[in-house]
Short mmCIF file of C-alpha atoms in Angstrom, two decimals:
data_model
loop_
_atom_site.label_atom_id
_atom_site.label_comp_id
_atom_site.label_asym_id
_atom_site.label_seq_id
_atom_site.Cartn_x
_atom_site.Cartn_y
_atom_site.Cartn_z
CA UNK A 30 -225.85 77.48 85.85
CA UNK A 31 -225.11 80.06 83.33
CA UNK A 32 -222.80 82.67 84.67
CA UNK A 33 -223.22 86.29 82.37
CA UNK A 34 -219.80 87.64 81.49
CA UNK A 35 -219.47 90.76 80.01
CA UNK A 36 -216.17 91.25 78.17
CA UNK A 37 -216.07 94.75 78.59
CA UNK A 38 -213.78 97.54 80.06
CA UNK A 39 -216.27 97.40 83.35
CA UNK A 40 -214.15 94.09 84.41
CA UNK A 41 -214.41 95.60 87.95
CA UNK A 42 -218.18 95.83 87.86
CA UNK A 43 -218.13 92.01 87.07
CA UNK A 44 -215.95 91.21 89.60
CA UNK A 45 -217.68 92.77 92.18
CA UNK A 46 -220.77 91.12 90.44
CA UNK A 47 -219.17 87.62 91.23
CA UNK A 48 -218.01 88.11 94.58
CA UNK A 49 -221.49 89.12 95.83
CA UNK A 50 -222.69 85.79 94.18
CA UNK A 51 -219.91 83.55 95.38
CA UNK A 52 -222.60 80.46 95.71
CA UNK A 53 -222.99 80.08 92.19
CA UNK A 54 -219.81 81.64 90.82
CA UNK A 55 -221.74 84.59 89.32
CA UNK A 56 -225.19 86.44 88.71
CA UNK A 57 -227.42 83.79 86.88
CA UNK A 58 -229.50 85.10 83.77
CA UNK A 59 -232.45 84.91 85.52
CA UNK A 60 -231.16 86.88 88.05
CA UNK A 61 -232.14 89.93 85.34
CA UNK A 62 -235.00 88.32 84.07
CA UNK A 63 -238.80 89.18 85.91
CA UNK A 64 -242.30 88.35 84.91
CA UNK A 65 -242.48 91.47 82.96
CA UNK A 66 -239.19 90.55 81.29
CA UNK A 67 -235.39 91.97 81.45
CA UNK A 68 -234.75 93.78 84.41
CA UNK A 69 -232.92 96.27 82.89
CA UNK A 70 -232.01 98.68 85.72
CA UNK A 71 -230.41 96.13 87.49
CA UNK A 72 -227.98 95.10 84.48
CA UNK A 73 -227.77 98.63 84.24
CA UNK A 74 -226.13 98.86 87.49
CA UNK A 75 -224.17 95.63 86.89
CA UNK A 76 -222.65 96.14 83.31
CA UNK A 77 -223.47 99.76 82.17
CA UNK A 78 -225.36 101.38 79.20
CA UNK A 79 -223.79 99.69 76.04
CA UNK A 80 -224.80 96.30 77.35
CA UNK A 81 -227.94 97.13 78.78
CA UNK A 82 -228.80 98.29 75.23
CA UNK A 83 -227.82 95.20 73.50
CA UNK A 84 -229.90 93.44 76.07
CA UNK A 85 -233.17 95.33 75.31
CA UNK A 86 -233.34 93.67 71.98
CA UNK A 87 -233.00 90.09 73.31
CA UNK A 88 -235.98 87.60 73.48
CA UNK A 89 -235.61 85.34 76.35
CA UNK A 90 -238.07 82.61 77.08
CA UNK A 91 -237.86 82.01 81.03
CA UNK A 92 -238.30 77.91 81.92
CA UNK A 93 -237.89 75.76 85.17
CA UNK A 94 -234.84 73.88 82.94
CA UNK A 95 -231.53 74.63 84.39
CA UNK A 96 -229.21 77.19 82.19
CA UNK A 97 -226.94 75.76 79.96
CA UNK A 98 -224.04 76.83 77.50
CA UNK A 99 -225.49 77.67 73.95
CA UNK A 100 -223.09 78.23 70.93
CA UNK A 101 -224.45 80.81 68.90
CA UNK A 102 -225.07 78.67 65.48
CA UNK A 103 -228.07 77.42 64.51
CA UNK A 104 -227.97 73.82 66.24
CA UNK A 105 -226.77 75.78 69.29
CA UNK A 106 -224.49 73.55 69.66
CA UNK A 107 -220.14 74.11 69.55
CA UNK A 108 -218.59 73.03 65.92
CA UNK A 109 -214.88 73.84 65.01
CA UNK A 110 -216.82 74.57 61.84
CA UNK A 111 -218.90 77.08 63.56
CA UNK A 112 -216.16 78.56 65.09
CA UNK A 113 -214.01 78.80 62.23
CA UNK A 114 -216.91 80.91 60.49
CA UNK A 115 -217.14 83.48 63.47
CA UNK A 116 -213.09 83.89 63.26
CA UNK A 117 -212.20 83.63 59.46
CA UNK A 118 -211.95 86.65 57.23
CA UNK A 119 -214.15 85.78 54.22
CA UNK A 120 -213.92 87.48 50.66
CA UNK A 121 -216.68 88.27 48.32
CA UNK A 122 -218.31 85.25 46.74
CA UNK A 123 -216.37 84.87 42.85
CA UNK A 124 -219.04 83.62 40.39
CA UNK A 125 -215.97 82.27 38.26
CA UNK A 126 -214.23 80.10 41.80
CA UNK A 127 -217.91 79.08 42.51
CA UNK A 128 -218.43 77.47 39.41
CA UNK A 129 -215.36 75.21 40.14
CA UNK A 130 -216.80 73.07 42.84
CA UNK A 131 -219.70 71.26 43.10
CA UNK A 132 -221.14 68.00 43.93
CA UNK A 133 -221.02 66.03 40.56
CA UNK A 134 -217.90 67.82 39.68
CA UNK A 135 -215.21 64.99 40.15
CA UNK A 136 -212.57 66.42 42.90
CA UNK A 137 -209.69 66.42 40.61
CA UNK A 138 -211.57 68.38 38.06
CA UNK A 139 -211.86 70.94 40.33
CA UNK A 140 -208.31 71.27 41.63
CA UNK A 141 -207.43 71.28 37.89
CA UNK A 142 -209.49 74.22 37.36
CA UNK A 143 -208.60 75.89 40.29
CA UNK A 144 -205.24 75.84 39.34
CA UNK A 145 -205.60 76.65 35.52
CA UNK A 146 -207.93 79.94 37.23
CA UNK A 147 -204.68 80.68 39.46
CA UNK A 148 -201.93 79.97 36.41
CA UNK A 149 -200.58 77.42 38.80
CA UNK A 150 -199.92 74.72 36.14
CA UNK A 151 -195.86 73.91 35.16
CA UNK A 152 -196.65 75.20 31.76
CA UNK A 153 -193.69 76.26 29.74
CA UNK A 154 -193.81 79.91 30.35
CA UNK A 155 -194.77 79.19 33.74
CA UNK A 156 -191.44 77.27 34.30
CA UNK A 157 -189.42 80.20 32.21
CA UNK A 158 -190.66 82.62 34.91
CA UNK A 159 -188.61 80.54 37.29
CA UNK A 160 -185.32 80.19 36.03
CA UNK A 161 -185.94 76.82 34.20
CA UNK A 162 -184.42 77.52 30.71
CA UNK A 163 -186.01 75.52 28.09
CA UNK A 164 -187.06 75.58 24.26
CA UNK A 165 -190.95 75.98 24.61
CA UNK A 166 -192.89 74.02 22.12
CA UNK A 167 -196.93 73.23 22.57
CA UNK A 168 -197.21 69.39 21.33
CA UNK A 169 -201.12 69.67 20.60
CA UNK A 170 -200.87 71.77 17.23
CA UNK A 171 -199.18 71.25 14.17
CA UNK A 172 -196.83 74.44 14.29
CA UNK A 173 -195.72 74.18 17.62
CA UNK A 174 -195.96 77.21 19.21
CA UNK A 175 -194.74 78.52 22.28
CA UNK A 176 -196.70 76.66 24.75
CA UNK A 177 -198.74 78.83 27.78
CA UNK A 178 -201.96 78.22 29.34
CA UNK A 179 -204.03 80.14 27.29
CA UNK A 180 -202.70 78.54 23.77
CA UNK A 181 -202.66 75.15 25.72
CA UNK A 182 -206.50 75.30 27.09
CA UNK A 183 -207.84 77.86 24.36
CA UNK A 184 -206.13 79.58 21.34
CA UNK A 185 -204.22 75.44 20.24
CA UNK A 186 -205.46 73.33 17.31
CA UNK A 187 -206.92 70.75 19.73
CA UNK A 188 -208.50 73.21 21.72
CA UNK A 189 -210.63 75.15 19.52
CA UNK A 190 -211.48 71.71 17.69
CA UNK A 191 -212.69 70.47 21.01
CA UNK A 192 -214.31 73.72 22.15
CA UNK A 193 -216.32 74.21 18.88
CA UNK A 194 -217.48 70.13 19.12
CA UNK A 195 -219.53 71.62 22.15
CA UNK A 196 -220.20 75.34 21.48
CA UNK A 197 -222.94 74.36 19.17
CA UNK A 198 -225.05 73.02 22.11
CA UNK A 199 -225.57 75.92 24.32
CA UNK A 200 -224.56 78.81 21.15
CA UNK A 201 -222.07 80.00 23.15
CA UNK A 202 -219.31 82.80 21.63
CA UNK A 203 -215.79 82.19 21.66
CA UNK A 204 -213.96 85.45 23.30
CA UNK A 205 -209.96 86.32 23.16
CA UNK A 206 -209.61 85.30 26.80
CA UNK A 207 -209.99 82.10 28.22
CA UNK A 208 -211.17 83.51 31.97
CA UNK A 209 -213.64 85.47 30.56
CA UNK A 210 -215.23 82.79 28.15
CA UNK A 211 -215.58 80.58 30.68
CA UNK A 212 -217.39 83.33 32.89
CA UNK A 213 -219.82 83.52 29.89
CA UNK A 214 -219.91 79.72 29.27
CA UNK A 215 -221.18 79.28 32.87
CA UNK A 216 -223.63 82.05 32.89
CA UNK A 217 -226.63 79.98 31.51
CA UNK A 218 -229.60 78.36 32.21
CA UNK A 219 -227.90 74.97 31.36
CA UNK A 220 -225.01 75.69 34.13
CA UNK A 221 -225.19 72.55 35.57
CA UNK A 222 -224.00 71.01 32.30
CA UNK A 223 -221.50 73.68 31.18
CA UNK A 224 -219.77 73.18 35.09
CA UNK A 225 -219.28 69.37 34.38
CA UNK A 226 -218.24 69.78 30.83
CA UNK A 227 -215.96 72.58 30.83
CA UNK A 228 -213.90 70.41 33.67
CA UNK A 229 -214.44 67.30 31.13
CA UNK A 230 -212.80 69.74 28.52
CA UNK A 231 -209.98 70.87 30.37
CA UNK A 232 -208.83 67.45 31.93
CA UNK A 233 -208.80 65.58 29.08
CA UNK A 234 -206.63 68.49 27.05
CA UNK A 235 -204.10 68.45 30.27
CA UNK A 236 -204.10 64.34 30.30
CA UNK A 237 -203.52 64.63 26.39
CA UNK A 238 -200.86 67.64 26.73
CA UNK A 239 -199.09 65.20 29.50
CA UNK A 240 -199.20 61.83 27.34
CA UNK A 241 -197.55 64.22 24.08
CA UNK A 242 -194.61 65.42 26.62
CA UNK A 243 -193.75 62.72 28.48
CA UNK A 244 -194.97 59.70 26.37
CA UNK A 245 -194.38 60.67 22.70
CA UNK A 246 -197.93 60.02 21.87
CA UNK A 247 -201.50 61.61 21.93
CA UNK A 248 -204.71 61.45 20.74
CA UNK A 249 -206.36 63.32 17.42
CA UNK A 250 -209.27 65.69 17.89
CA UNK A 251 -211.93 63.27 17.45
CA UNK A 252 -210.48 60.78 20.08
CA UNK A 253 -210.84 64.06 22.33
CA UNK A 254 -214.10 64.18 21.75
CA UNK A 255 -215.21 61.08 22.04
CA UNK A 256 -213.15 61.22 25.38
CA UNK A 257 -215.13 64.48 26.73
CA UNK A 258 -218.51 63.01 26.49
CA UNK A 259 -217.56 59.47 28.16
CA UNK A 260 -216.10 61.60 31.13
CA UNK A 261 -218.65 64.09 31.37
CA UNK A 262 -221.32 61.16 31.14
CA UNK A 263 -219.32 59.26 34.00
CA UNK A 264 -219.67 62.57 35.96
CA UNK A 265 -223.71 63.45 35.86
CA UNK A 266 -224.12 59.40 36.01
CA UNK A 267 -222.90 59.78 39.51
CA UNK A 268 -225.93 62.47 40.46
CA UNK A 269 -229.30 61.79 41.16
CA UNK A 270 -230.50 65.24 41.25
CA UNK A 271 -229.30 66.68 38.02
CA UNK A 272 -231.45 66.34 34.52
CA UNK A 273 -230.63 63.80 32.41
CA UNK A 274 -227.79 63.36 30.54
CA UNK A 275 -228.59 65.59 27.24
CA UNK A 276 -228.90 63.91 23.90
CA UNK A 277 -225.53 65.12 22.20
CA UNK A 278 -223.51 63.56 25.13
CA UNK A 279 -225.14 60.28 23.90
CA UNK A 280 -223.70 60.61 20.84
#
């Protein structure tokens, strides 16, 4: 039997109501329901005007089934996920971050892109900010410029060549800022392909940078373009609901 417990400043009235209905532990919902609907006058006397006003708009189908506890979720069952949705403070949806996560994007790509968007990669400029004193040099370009996130993934020699190899298929423009470019990159009808392709490019560039840095060897632009296509095809082949692999990825 469900006990109606209204958590309000009128707690004294609730305790008095429970005392008068000690057999059932408190007034049941059916105590406030008549053949014509809610007995608002009785409910008003028990819990006050504010609670009665909220009750007025509630529809109820009265049956002979015993009352049961129902959680305010679509399925009516209590789950930790539903409780978390009630308690959490949600932030506005970010169009940039919503493109990072997806069923057809490998988790390792999503995590890497999240770290890129939050500037949480151990690039030379980031290490210098936390008092690591080192000589910075980008291994992915001939000049060996100062390594930072923008240069490594967007303005460096290898990054420019790899992105340029795919921009023509989507008619994408280049921008001076990497984050702005990513936002424009994903705003298209082919966003499902662009999301996977961006993840593949960032993943391949990062792995190549680490090979240069820690193994002393890396790959050229032609190999990286082929590797991006291979990774891109592999990610799409595991997704049934996406369109077929585009012809340019099969070359």
